């Protein structure tokens, strides 16, 4: 979380106030005395008084990155599954043992299946407590599979589960979801950043042998994976249905399909700088968008005399600062040069003897027409030099027709006889344009540069060295 907050601070657009458990848990501090904010990041965990936060949101009406009123759902796996089912998000078949409010559950159990109030499920199946924060999850195996039970729990050193060969009976003292177990060696963890971006990581399933696979740094091994179109659509729907922009959930892949087995709420990738950058950018965009919408601010404030820094000695006024970053991620620069003495091209010098530069599409179209006439004529020529030049001219035509980014045509006079250009150098250049990654770098570094270089210490409103 600190990594994301540091990036938000670097933008220089937010005053970030963190008030933690000492404020939220202390009931002597009423919510009316909590800091007032425009945007709020709050996420529930075990023992966290989410009800107080909900009361605060009703009072102050801040924009919430993750809706605090739907976070109650994650504390009840039954409610989570019901919501997934309601909106058509794929899950494995499941049944419930709901003993709340003193309800009785009719249980029938054999070595190969259980039956709850008439609903039967064959082993192997997973037994999950209703409470989302309870990670004591059991897997029961059939007699044919050797029987027994594997108990999953939060990682303790290098263990995440343990097998008990003699445990056969399900738990009878609580509320549980029973889900069909599909054997697999990998779990897919998905982390969303808004509805349009999702990050996927694969880890070894704790159901395999209970031993946590770690890298040389001692961290759990997780491998990046590309999400399928179906999985990306699931991520988008989960963000929308649960109203949680930053959200983690678990998927099992089987037979070419993806099934959601858990939704965790607020969760983010650890140790991935690219993810932190993306997350901070998205939170920034969401916050600024909400503020703009509510205050109807759609343009920067006008420059007034009071806001302009004045140099009292020289009377110079700094209106703006333009900084050019010379290097960035870009496509390769390409160019092709050839000497041309054909009339179809030389007509471009009809009214000039200077270099001709063509950049705009409306300038290039007449040149393309002339080039087509020239290529058509050379295709019927028997001259060896014409045939050699033909292949280069075809490349130039192809680049123009494909409308390559960064396209520029230059015609430089080489020979002038009696005031007429008789030979020119044709240069076709393309590429060298900023890539998507380069654009993202620029978006990130611009506010950082502003924050670190321009918003330094001031004396009487003037920047110091």
GROMACS .gro file of C-alpha atoms in nm:
model
  465
    1UNK     CA    1   0.000   0.000   0.000
    2UNK     CA    2   0.288   0.235   0.079
    3UNK     CA    3   0.418   0.194  -0.277
    4UNK     CA    4   0.086   0.308  -0.422
    5UNK     CA    5   0.052   0.602  -0.182
    6UNK     CA    6   0.407   0.717  -0.262
    7UNK     CA    7   0.317   0.729  -0.630
    8UNK     CA    8  -0.001   0.923  -0.561
    9UNK     CA    9   0.197   1.175  -0.356
   10UNK     CA   10   0.445   1.216  -0.642
   11UNK     CA   11   0.169   1.349  -0.867
   12UNK     CA   12   0.149   1.652  -0.641
   13UNK     CA   13  -0.228   1.674  -0.678
   14UNK     CA   14  -0.344   1.518  -0.351
   15UNK     CA   15  -0.309   1.576   0.021
   16UNK     CA   16  -0.302   1.221   0.154
   17UNK     CA   17  -0.421   1.168   0.510
   18UNK     CA   18  -0.393   0.825   0.668
   19UNK     CA   19  -0.598   0.754   0.976
   20UNK     CA   20  -0.566   0.400   1.093
   21UNK     CA   21  -0.697   0.166   1.355
   22UNK     CA   22  -0.621   0.399   1.646
   23UNK     CA   23  -0.887   0.635   1.509
   24UNK     CA   24  -1.131   0.389   1.353
   25UNK     CA   25  -1.135   0.145   1.645
   26UNK     CA   26  -1.155   0.411   1.917
   27UNK     CA   27  -1.528   0.460   1.968
   28UNK     CA   28  -1.451   0.764   2.185
   29UNK     CA   29  -1.359   0.944   1.863
   30UNK     CA   30  -1.689   1.010   1.682
   31UNK     CA   31  -1.697   0.992   1.304
   32UNK     CA   32  -1.777   1.364   1.298
   33UNK     CA   33  -1.418   1.424   1.413
   34UNK     CA   34  -1.260   1.207   1.145
   35UNK     CA   35  -1.074   1.398   0.870
   36UNK     CA   36  -1.292   1.526   0.586
   37UNK     CA   37  -1.184   1.398   0.245
   38UNK     CA   38  -1.290   1.406  -0.120
   39UNK     CA   39  -1.191   1.045  -0.194
   40UNK     CA   40  -1.168   0.748   0.041
   41UNK     CA   41  -0.979   0.420   0.033
   42UNK     CA   42  -1.119   0.183   0.295
   43UNK     CA   43  -1.129  -0.195   0.303
   44UNK     CA   44  -1.268  -0.434   0.559
   45UNK     CA   45  -1.067  -0.701   0.737
   46UNK     CA   46  -1.120  -0.924   1.038
   47UNK     CA   47  -1.221  -0.710   1.335
   48UNK     CA   48  -1.245  -0.393   1.127
   49UNK     CA   49  -1.551  -0.180   1.219
   50UNK     CA   50  -1.681  -0.138   0.867
   51UNK     CA   51  -2.014  -0.010   1.004
   52UNK     CA   52  -1.842   0.304   1.140
   53UNK     CA   53  -1.682   0.365   0.801
   54UNK     CA   54  -2.019   0.324   0.631
   55UNK     CA   55  -2.168   0.583   0.870
   56UNK     CA   56  -1.880   0.817   0.788
   57UNK     CA   57  -1.941   0.778   0.413
   58UNK     CA   58  -2.310   0.854   0.460
   59UNK     CA   59  -2.215   1.165   0.657
   60UNK     CA   60  -1.939   1.308   0.433
   61UNK     CA   61  -2.027   1.152   0.095
   62UNK     CA   62  -1.669   1.104  -0.032
   63UNK     CA   63  -1.597   0.915  -0.353
   64UNK     CA   64  -1.500   0.557  -0.258
   65UNK     CA   65  -1.244   0.368  -0.465
   66UNK     CA   66  -1.411   0.051  -0.333
   67UNK     CA   67  -1.774   0.073  -0.228
   68UNK     CA   68  -1.780   0.028   0.151
   69UNK     CA   69  -2.145  -0.083   0.160
   70UNK     CA   70  -2.089  -0.395  -0.051
   71UNK     CA   71  -1.785  -0.509   0.147
   72UNK     CA   72  -2.011  -0.682   0.400
   73UNK     CA   73  -2.073  -0.943   0.131
   74UNK     CA   74  -1.716  -1.075   0.151
   75UNK     CA   75  -1.773  -1.181   0.511
   76UNK     CA   76  -2.036  -1.430   0.395
   77UNK     CA   77  -1.934  -1.680   0.129
   78UNK     CA   78  -2.297  -1.781   0.079
   79UNK     CA   79  -2.389  -1.423  -0.014
   80UNK     CA   80  -2.084  -1.405  -0.243
   81UNK     CA   81  -2.184  -1.722  -0.428
   82UNK     CA   82  -2.545  -1.611  -0.458
   83UNK     CA   83  -2.438  -1.280  -0.614
   84UNK     CA   84  -2.203  -1.458  -0.855
   85UNK     CA   85  -2.486  -1.689  -0.959
   86UNK     CA   86  -2.734  -1.403  -0.995
   87UNK     CA   87  -2.513  -1.227  -1.251
   88UNK     CA   88  -2.412  -1.538  -1.442
   89UNK     CA   89  -2.049  -1.549  -1.328
   90UNK     CA   90  -1.941  -1.916  -1.354
   91UNK     CA   91  -1.884  -2.113  -1.032
   92UNK     CA   92  -1.863  -2.483  -0.949
   93UNK     CA   93  -2.176  -2.658  -0.821
   94UNK     CA   94  -2.226  -2.592  -0.449
   95UNK     CA   95  -2.472  -2.660  -0.167
   96UNK     CA   96  -2.504  -2.511   0.181
   97UNK     CA   97  -2.529  -2.619   0.543
   98UNK     CA   98  -2.696  -2.311   0.692
   99UNK     CA   99  -2.745  -2.350   1.069
  100UNK     CA  100  -2.793  -1.981   1.147
  101UNK     CA  101  -3.075  -1.880   1.380
  102UNK     CA  102  -3.097  -2.235   1.515
  103UNK     CA  103  -3.195  -2.393   1.183
  104UNK     CA  104  -3.154  -2.769   1.155
  105UNK     CA  105  -2.976  -2.929   0.861
  106UNK     CA  106  -3.063  -3.288   0.766
  107UNK     CA  107  -2.723  -3.447   0.695
  108UNK     CA  108  -2.661  -3.786   0.537
  109UNK     CA  109  -2.300  -3.889   0.484
  110UNK     CA  110  -2.128  -4.192   0.331
  111UNK     CA  111  -1.773  -4.269   0.218
  112UNK     CA  112  -1.854  -4.133  -0.128
  113UNK     CA  113  -2.101  -3.848  -0.088
  114UNK     CA  114  -2.294  -3.619   0.144
  115UNK     CA  115  -2.659  -3.520   0.129
  116UNK     CA  116  -2.781  -3.193   0.284
  117UNK     CA  117  -3.157  -3.147   0.305
  118UNK     CA  118  -3.194  -3.375   0.003
  119UNK     CA  119  -2.918  -3.216  -0.208
  120UNK     CA  120  -2.643  -3.468  -0.282
  121UNK     CA  121  -2.279  -3.398  -0.364
  122UNK     CA  122  -2.019  -3.661  -0.447
  123UNK     CA  123  -1.668  -3.655  -0.310
  124UNK     CA  124  -1.421  -3.497  -0.354
  125UNK     CA  125  -1.564  -3.167  -0.241
  126UNK     CA  126  -1.444  -2.856  -0.058
  127UNK     CA  127  -1.592  -2.745   0.273
  128UNK     CA  128  -1.569  -2.368   0.329
  129UNK     CA  129  -1.692  -2.176   0.635
  130UNK     CA  130  -1.945  -1.902   0.562
  131UNK     CA  131  -1.710  -1.643   0.718
  132UNK     CA  132  -1.489  -1.505   0.442
  133UNK     CA  133  -1.206  -1.436   0.687
  134UNK     CA  134  -1.201  -1.801   0.804
  135UNK     CA  135  -0.942  -1.985   0.595
  136UNK     CA  136  -0.980  -2.325   0.762
  137UNK     CA  137  -1.098  -2.496   0.445
  138UNK     CA  138  -1.121  -2.876   0.421
  139UNK     CA  139  -1.114  -3.108   0.119
  140UNK     CA  140  -1.277  -3.451   0.160
  141UNK     CA  141  -1.186  -3.746  -0.066
  142UNK     CA  142  -1.391  -4.051  -0.161
  143UNK     CA  143  -1.310  -4.408  -0.058
  144UNK     CA  144  -1.196  -4.479  -0.413
  145UNK     CA  145  -0.943  -4.196  -0.384
  146UNK     CA  146  -0.813  -4.328  -0.054
  147UNK     CA  147  -1.039  -4.125   0.172
  148UNK     CA  148  -0.915  -3.876   0.426
  149UNK     CA  149  -0.922  -3.500   0.447
  150UNK     CA  150  -0.676  -3.224   0.356
  151UNK     CA  151  -0.701  -2.919   0.578
  152UNK     CA  152  -0.601  -2.587   0.422
  153UNK     CA  153  -0.495  -2.288   0.631
  154UNK     CA  154  -0.307  -1.960   0.607
  155UNK     CA  155   0.061  -2.019   0.530
  156UNK     CA  156   0.275  -2.112   0.829
  157UNK     CA  157   0.641  -2.100   0.725
  158UNK     CA  158   0.651  -2.341   0.429
  159UNK     CA  159   0.318  -2.516   0.488
  160UNK     CA  160  -0.025  -2.426   0.359
  161UNK     CA  161  -0.214  -2.752   0.419
  162UNK     CA  162  -0.189  -3.090   0.592
  163UNK     CA  163  -0.342  -3.427   0.507
  164UNK     CA  164  -0.531  -3.633   0.769
  165UNK     CA  165  -0.594  -3.986   0.635
  166UNK     CA  166  -0.837  -4.089   0.911
  167UNK     CA  167  -1.066  -3.784   0.904
  168UNK     CA  168  -1.380  -3.869   0.706
  169UNK     CA  169  -1.678  -3.689   0.856
  170UNK     CA  170  -1.766  -3.331   0.771
  171UNK     CA  171  -1.792  -3.065   1.039
  172UNK     CA  172  -2.135  -3.048   1.204
  173UNK     CA  173  -2.100  -2.737   1.421
  174UNK     CA  174  -2.124  -2.439   1.190
  175UNK     CA  175  -2.231  -2.293   0.857
  176UNK     CA  176  -2.054  -2.418   0.547
  177UNK     CA  177  -2.051  -2.402   0.169
  178UNK     CA  178  -1.979  -2.733  -0.005
  179UNK     CA  179  -1.827  -2.701  -0.349
  180UNK     CA  180  -1.730  -2.964  -0.603
  181UNK     CA  181  -1.351  -3.006  -0.596
  182UNK     CA  182  -1.165  -3.014  -0.927
  183UNK     CA  183  -0.814  -3.149  -0.894
  184UNK     CA  184  -0.547  -2.918  -1.033
  185UNK     CA  185  -0.191  -2.821  -0.957
  186UNK     CA  186  -0.226  -2.447  -1.017
  187UNK     CA  187  -0.440  -2.170  -0.871
  188UNK     CA  188  -0.502  -1.853  -1.069
  189UNK     CA  189  -0.507  -1.530  -0.869
  190UNK     CA  190  -0.659  -1.231  -1.050
  191UNK     CA  191  -0.616  -0.870  -0.939
  192UNK     CA  192  -0.832  -0.598  -1.095
  193UNK     CA  193  -0.756  -0.228  -1.134
  194UNK     CA  194  -1.090  -0.090  -1.243
  195UNK     CA  195  -1.316  -0.274  -1.488
  196UNK     CA  196  -1.076  -0.259  -1.783
  197UNK     CA  197  -0.753  -0.404  -1.642
  198UNK     CA  198  -0.677  -0.733  -1.470
  199UNK     CA  199  -0.345  -0.889  -1.367
  200UNK     CA  200  -0.314  -1.268  -1.346
  201UNK     CA  201  -0.070  -1.481  -1.148
  202UNK     CA  202  -0.046  -1.859  -1.119
  203UNK     CA  203   0.074  -2.027  -0.800
  204UNK     CA  204   0.106  -2.384  -0.681
  205UNK     CA  205  -0.221  -2.503  -0.530
  206UNK     CA  206  -0.214  -2.573  -0.154
  207UNK     CA  207  -0.423  -2.883  -0.228
  208UNK     CA  208  -0.127  -3.055  -0.397
  209UNK     CA  209   0.100  -3.137  -0.102
  210UNK     CA  210   0.078  -2.837   0.130
  211UNK     CA  211   0.437  -2.730   0.064
  212UNK     CA  212   0.476  -2.365  -0.039
  213UNK     CA  213   0.700  -2.318  -0.344
  214UNK     CA  214   0.935  -2.025  -0.281
  215UNK     CA  215   1.193  -1.841  -0.492
  216UNK     CA  216   1.555  -1.776  -0.381
  217UNK     CA  217   1.436  -1.456  -0.206
  218UNK     CA  218   1.203  -1.661   0.013
  219UNK     CA  219   0.883  -1.529  -0.146
  220UNK     CA  220   0.605  -1.752  -0.273
  221UNK     CA  221   0.659  -1.832  -0.640
  222UNK     CA  222   0.399  -1.678  -0.865
  223UNK     CA  223   0.416  -1.669  -1.243
  224UNK     CA  224   0.251  -1.406  -1.460
  225UNK     CA  225  -0.012  -1.546  -1.693
  226UNK     CA  226  -0.220  -1.406  -1.976
  227UNK     CA  227  -0.590  -1.402  -1.902
  228UNK     CA  228  -0.833  -1.540  -2.158
  229UNK     CA  229  -1.111  -1.319  -2.298
  230UNK     CA  230  -1.357  -1.507  -2.073
  231UNK     CA  231  -1.142  -1.439  -1.764
  232UNK     CA  232  -1.109  -1.070  -1.849
  233UNK     CA  233  -1.487  -1.050  -1.887
  234UNK     CA  234  -1.529  -1.221  -1.549
  235UNK     CA  235  -1.293  -0.963  -1.394
  236UNK     CA  236  -1.493  -0.677  -1.547
  237UNK     CA  237  -1.821  -0.819  -1.417
  238UNK     CA  238  -1.685  -0.876  -1.066
  239UNK     CA  239  -1.566  -0.514  -1.046
  240UNK     CA  240  -1.909  -0.396  -1.163
  241UNK     CA  241  -2.124  -0.632  -0.956
  242UNK     CA  242  -1.935  -0.592  -0.627
  243UNK     CA  243  -1.846  -0.225  -0.699
  244UNK     CA  244  -1.482  -0.286  -0.605
  245UNK     CA  245  -1.226  -0.125  -0.838
  246UNK     CA  246  -0.926  -0.281  -0.662
  247UNK     CA  247  -1.027  -0.642  -0.610
  248UNK     CA  248  -0.875  -0.988  -0.596
  249UNK     CA  249  -1.042  -1.318  -0.675
  250UNK     CA  250  -0.946  -1.680  -0.738
  251UNK     CA  251  -1.010  -1.887  -1.048
  252UNK     CA  252  -0.976  -2.254  -1.137
  253UNK     CA  253  -0.925  -2.345  -1.502
  254UNK     CA  254  -1.063  -2.673  -1.628
  255UNK     CA  255  -1.166  -2.806  -1.971
  256UNK     CA  256  -1.102  -2.469  -2.134
  257UNK     CA  257  -1.333  -2.282  -1.894
  258UNK     CA  258  -1.275  -2.059  -1.593
  259UNK     CA  259  -1.466  -2.085  -1.263
  260UNK     CA  260  -1.455  -1.840  -0.972
  261UNK     CA  261  -1.393  -2.007  -0.637
  262UNK     CA  262  -1.348  -1.702  -0.413
  263UNK     CA  263  -1.374  -1.321  -0.416
  264UNK     CA  264  -1.147  -1.146  -0.168
  265UNK     CA  265  -1.227  -0.778  -0.202
  266UNK     CA  266  -0.941  -0.529  -0.166
  267UNK     CA  267  -0.625  -0.709  -0.271
  268UNK     CA  268  -0.322  -0.613  -0.475
  269UNK     CA  269  -0.006  -0.763  -0.624
  270UNK     CA  270   0.305  -0.750  -0.408
  271UNK     CA  271   0.649  -0.657  -0.539
  272UNK     CA  272   0.543  -0.567  -0.894
  273UNK     CA  273   0.650  -0.210  -0.980
  274UNK     CA  274   0.454  -0.203  -1.307
  275UNK     CA  275   0.138  -0.300  -1.120
  276UNK     CA  276   0.197  -0.025  -0.861
  277UNK     CA  277   0.235   0.232  -1.142
  278UNK     CA  278  -0.086   0.119  -1.310
  279UNK     CA  279  -0.277   0.108  -0.982
  280UNK     CA  280  -0.168   0.460  -0.882
  281UNK     CA  281  -0.257   0.598  -1.226
  282UNK     CA  282  -0.603   0.441  -1.212
  283UNK     CA  283  -0.675   0.565  -0.859
  284UNK     CA  284  -0.559   0.913  -0.964
  285UNK     CA  285  -0.788   0.906  -1.267
  286UNK     CA  286  -1.086   0.787  -1.061
  287UNK     CA  287  -1.030   1.053  -0.794
  288UNK     CA  288  -0.985   1.342  -1.035
  289UNK     CA  289  -1.283   1.224  -1.238
  290UNK     CA  290  -1.508   1.218  -0.932
  291UNK     CA  291  -1.394   1.563  -0.816
  292UNK     CA  292  -1.441   1.710  -1.163
  293UNK     CA  293  -1.788   1.558  -1.193
  294UNK     CA  294  -1.905   1.682  -0.856
  295UNK     CA  295  -1.758   2.031  -0.880
  296UNK     CA  296  -1.818   2.072  -1.255
  297UNK     CA  297  -1.454   2.159  -1.309
  298UNK     CA  298  -1.369   2.063  -1.666
  299UNK     CA  299  -1.084   2.303  -1.742
  300UNK     CA  300  -0.783   2.436  -1.551
  301UNK     CA  301  -0.834   2.773  -1.380
  302UNK     CA  302  -0.751   3.083  -1.580
  303UNK     CA  303  -0.417   3.251  -1.520
  304UNK     CA  304  -0.468   3.568  -1.314
  305UNK     CA  305  -0.222   3.841  -1.228
  306UNK     CA  306  -0.207   3.712  -0.871
  307UNK     CA  307  -0.109   3.361  -0.985
  308UNK     CA  308   0.178   3.472  -1.212
  309UNK     CA  309   0.529   3.471  -1.063
  310UNK     CA  310   0.699   3.806  -1.129
  311UNK     CA  311   1.068   3.886  -1.136
  312UNK     CA  312   1.080   4.222  -0.960
  313UNK     CA  313   1.420   4.318  -1.103
  314UNK     CA  314   1.383   4.235  -1.473
  315UNK     CA  315   1.004   4.245  -1.504
  316UNK     CA  316   1.007   3.906  -1.677
  317UNK     CA  317   0.690   3.700  -1.643
  318UNK     CA  318   0.703   3.320  -1.646
  319UNK     CA  319   0.388   3.211  -1.825
  320UNK     CA  320   0.471   2.845  -1.873
  321UNK     CA  321   0.747   2.587  -1.876
  322UNK     CA  322   0.786   2.340  -2.161
  323UNK     CA  323   1.019   2.046  -2.103
  324UNK     CA  324   1.113   1.799  -2.376
  325UNK     CA  325   1.223   1.452  -2.276
  326UNK     CA  326   1.442   1.343  -2.565
  327UNK     CA  327   1.424   0.969  -2.514
  328UNK     CA  328   1.127   0.739  -2.476
  329UNK     CA  329   1.005   0.400  -2.587
  330UNK     CA  330   0.935   0.434  -2.959
  331UNK     CA  331   0.898   0.228  -3.273
  332UNK     CA  332   1.213   0.175  -3.485
  333UNK     CA  333   1.306   0.458  -3.720
  334UNK     CA  334   1.317   0.348  -4.083
  335UNK     CA  335   1.424   0.530  -4.398
  336UNK     CA  336   1.490   0.461  -4.765
  337UNK     CA  337   1.688   0.687  -5.000
  338UNK     CA  338   1.730   0.675  -5.378
  339UNK     CA  339   1.826   0.910  -5.662
  340UNK     CA  340   1.545   0.989  -5.904
  341UNK     CA  341   1.559   1.167  -6.240
  342UNK     CA  342   1.214   1.078  -6.373
  343UNK     CA  343   0.973   1.352  -6.478
  344UNK     CA  344   0.687   1.195  -6.277
  345UNK     CA  345   0.870   1.293  -5.956
  346UNK     CA  346   1.058   1.603  -6.070
  347UNK     CA  347   0.732   1.788  -6.138
  348UNK     CA  348   0.722   1.848  -5.762
  349UNK     CA  349   0.990   2.116  -5.826
  350UNK     CA  350   0.772   2.301  -6.078
  351UNK     CA  351   0.753   2.616  -5.867
  352UNK     CA  352   1.062   2.581  -5.648
  353UNK     CA  353   1.427   2.485  -5.648
  354UNK     CA  354   1.435   2.423  -5.273
  355UNK     CA  355   1.391   2.102  -5.078
  356UNK     CA  356   1.032   1.973  -5.076
  357UNK     CA  357   0.894   1.818  -4.755
  358UNK     CA  358   0.567   1.625  -4.751
  359UNK     CA  359   0.416   1.534  -4.413
  360UNK     CA  360   0.042   1.590  -4.429
  361UNK     CA  361  -0.177   1.337  -4.603
  362UNK     CA  362  -0.318   1.593  -4.846
  363UNK     CA  363   0.041   1.678  -4.952
  364UNK     CA  364   0.139   1.313  -4.999
  365UNK     CA  365  -0.165   1.208  -5.208
  366UNK     CA  366  -0.056   1.394  -5.528
  367UNK     CA  367   0.293   1.250  -5.489
  368UNK     CA  368   0.145   0.899  -5.455
  369UNK     CA  369  -0.048   0.943  -5.780
  370UNK     CA  370   0.270   1.049  -5.960
  371UNK     CA  371   0.454   0.755  -5.805
  372UNK     CA  372   0.191   0.512  -5.936
  373UNK     CA  373   0.235   0.648  -6.291
  374UNK     CA  374   0.613   0.610  -6.261
  375UNK     CA  375   0.595   0.252  -6.129
  376UNK     CA  376   0.350   0.154  -6.403
  377UNK     CA  377   0.588   0.290  -6.669
  378UNK     CA  378   0.899   0.126  -6.521
  379UNK     CA  379   0.725  -0.212  -6.504
  380UNK     CA  380   0.730  -0.220  -6.885
  381UNK     CA  381   1.084  -0.086  -6.915
  382UNK     CA  382   1.371  -0.313  -7.021
  383UNK     CA  383   1.641  -0.089  -6.870
  384UNK     CA  384   1.843  -0.261  -6.595
  385UNK     CA  385   1.873   0.058  -6.388
  386UNK     CA  386   1.496   0.111  -6.409
  387UNK     CA  387   1.430  -0.246  -6.291
  388UNK     CA  388   1.666  -0.201  -5.996
  389UNK     CA  389   1.497   0.125  -5.895
  390UNK     CA  390   1.151  -0.027  -5.930
  391UNK     CA  391   1.178  -0.241  -5.614
  392UNK     CA  392   1.271   0.064  -5.402
  393UNK     CA  393   0.985   0.269  -5.546
  394UNK     CA  394   0.741  -0.012  -5.466
  395UNK     CA  395   0.855  -0.005  -5.103
  396UNK     CA  396   0.795   0.371  -5.090
  397UNK     CA  397   0.447   0.322  -5.236
  398UNK     CA  398   0.368   0.045  -4.987
  399UNK     CA  399   0.473   0.262  -4.691
  400UNK     CA  400   0.254   0.549  -4.816
  401UNK     CA  401  -0.049   0.328  -4.884
  402UNK     CA  402  -0.025   0.167  -4.540
  403UNK     CA  403  -0.018   0.518  -4.390
  404UNK     CA  404   0.268   0.430  -4.157
  405UNK     CA  405   0.300   0.647  -3.848
  406UNK     CA  406   0.570   0.913  -3.861
  407UNK     CA  407   0.569   0.913  -4.244
  408UNK     CA  408   0.768   1.191  -4.411
  409UNK     CA  409   0.874   1.233  -4.776
  410UNK     CA  410   1.171   1.457  -4.860
  411UNK     CA  411   1.283   1.558  -5.212
  412UNK     CA  412   1.625   1.727  -5.222
  413UNK     CA  413   1.756   1.877  -5.552
  414UNK     CA  414   2.081   1.712  -5.666
  415UNK     CA  415   2.129   1.857  -6.015
  416UNK     CA  416   1.993   2.182  -6.158
  417UNK     CA  417   2.042   2.259  -6.529
  418UNK     CA  418   1.921   2.590  -6.676
  419UNK     CA  419   1.710   2.656  -6.369
  420UNK     CA  420   1.539   2.316  -6.382
  421UNK     CA  421   1.588   2.032  -6.133
  422UNK     CA  422   1.703   1.730  -6.335
  423UNK     CA  423   1.782   1.493  -6.046
  424UNK     CA  424   1.674   1.473  -5.685
  425UNK     CA  425   1.730   1.259  -5.378
  426UNK     CA  426   1.409   1.092  -5.264
  427UNK     CA  427   1.406   1.011  -4.890
  428UNK     CA  428   1.115   0.822  -4.736
  429UNK     CA  429   1.117   0.812  -4.355
  430UNK     CA  430   0.874   0.647  -4.116
  431UNK     CA  431   0.856   0.509  -3.763
  432UNK     CA  432   1.015   0.661  -3.454
  433UNK     CA  433   0.676   0.733  -3.296
  434UNK     CA  434   0.602   0.702  -2.927
  435UNK     CA  435   0.477   0.359  -2.828
  436UNK     CA  436   0.197   0.292  -2.585
  437UNK     CA  437   0.457   0.220  -2.318
  438UNK     CA  438   0.631   0.548  -2.402
  439UNK     CA  439   0.304   0.734  -2.358
  440UNK     CA  440   0.248   0.570  -2.019
  441UNK     CA  441   0.603   0.667  -1.917
  442UNK     CA  442   0.536   1.027  -2.015
  443UNK     CA  443   0.210   1.033  -1.818
  444UNK     CA  444   0.392   0.904  -1.512
  445UNK     CA  445   0.707   1.116  -1.530
  446UNK     CA  446   0.536   1.447  -1.607
  447UNK     CA  447   0.363   1.482  -1.267
  448UNK     CA  448   0.669   1.338  -1.091
  449UNK     CA  449   0.889   1.599  -1.262
  450UNK     CA  450   0.643   1.871  -1.167
  451UNK     CA  451   0.636   1.754  -0.808
  452UNK     CA  452   1.011   1.711  -0.762
  453UNK     CA  453   1.151   1.992  -0.980
  454UNK     CA  454   0.894   2.269  -0.971
  455UNK     CA  455   0.715   2.237  -0.642
  456UNK     CA  456   1.028   2.288  -0.438
  457UNK     CA  457   1.081   2.526  -0.144
  458UNK     CA  458   0.961   2.882  -0.208
  459UNK     CA  459   1.044   3.220  -0.060
  460UNK     CA  460   0.776   3.488  -0.098
  461UNK     CA  461   0.617   3.276  -0.370
  462UNK     CA  462   0.944   3.234  -0.564
  463UNK     CA  463   1.109   2.900  -0.631
  464UNK     CA  464   1.450   2.860  -0.469
  465UNK     CA  465   1.744   2.670  -0.618
   0.00000   0.00000   0.00000
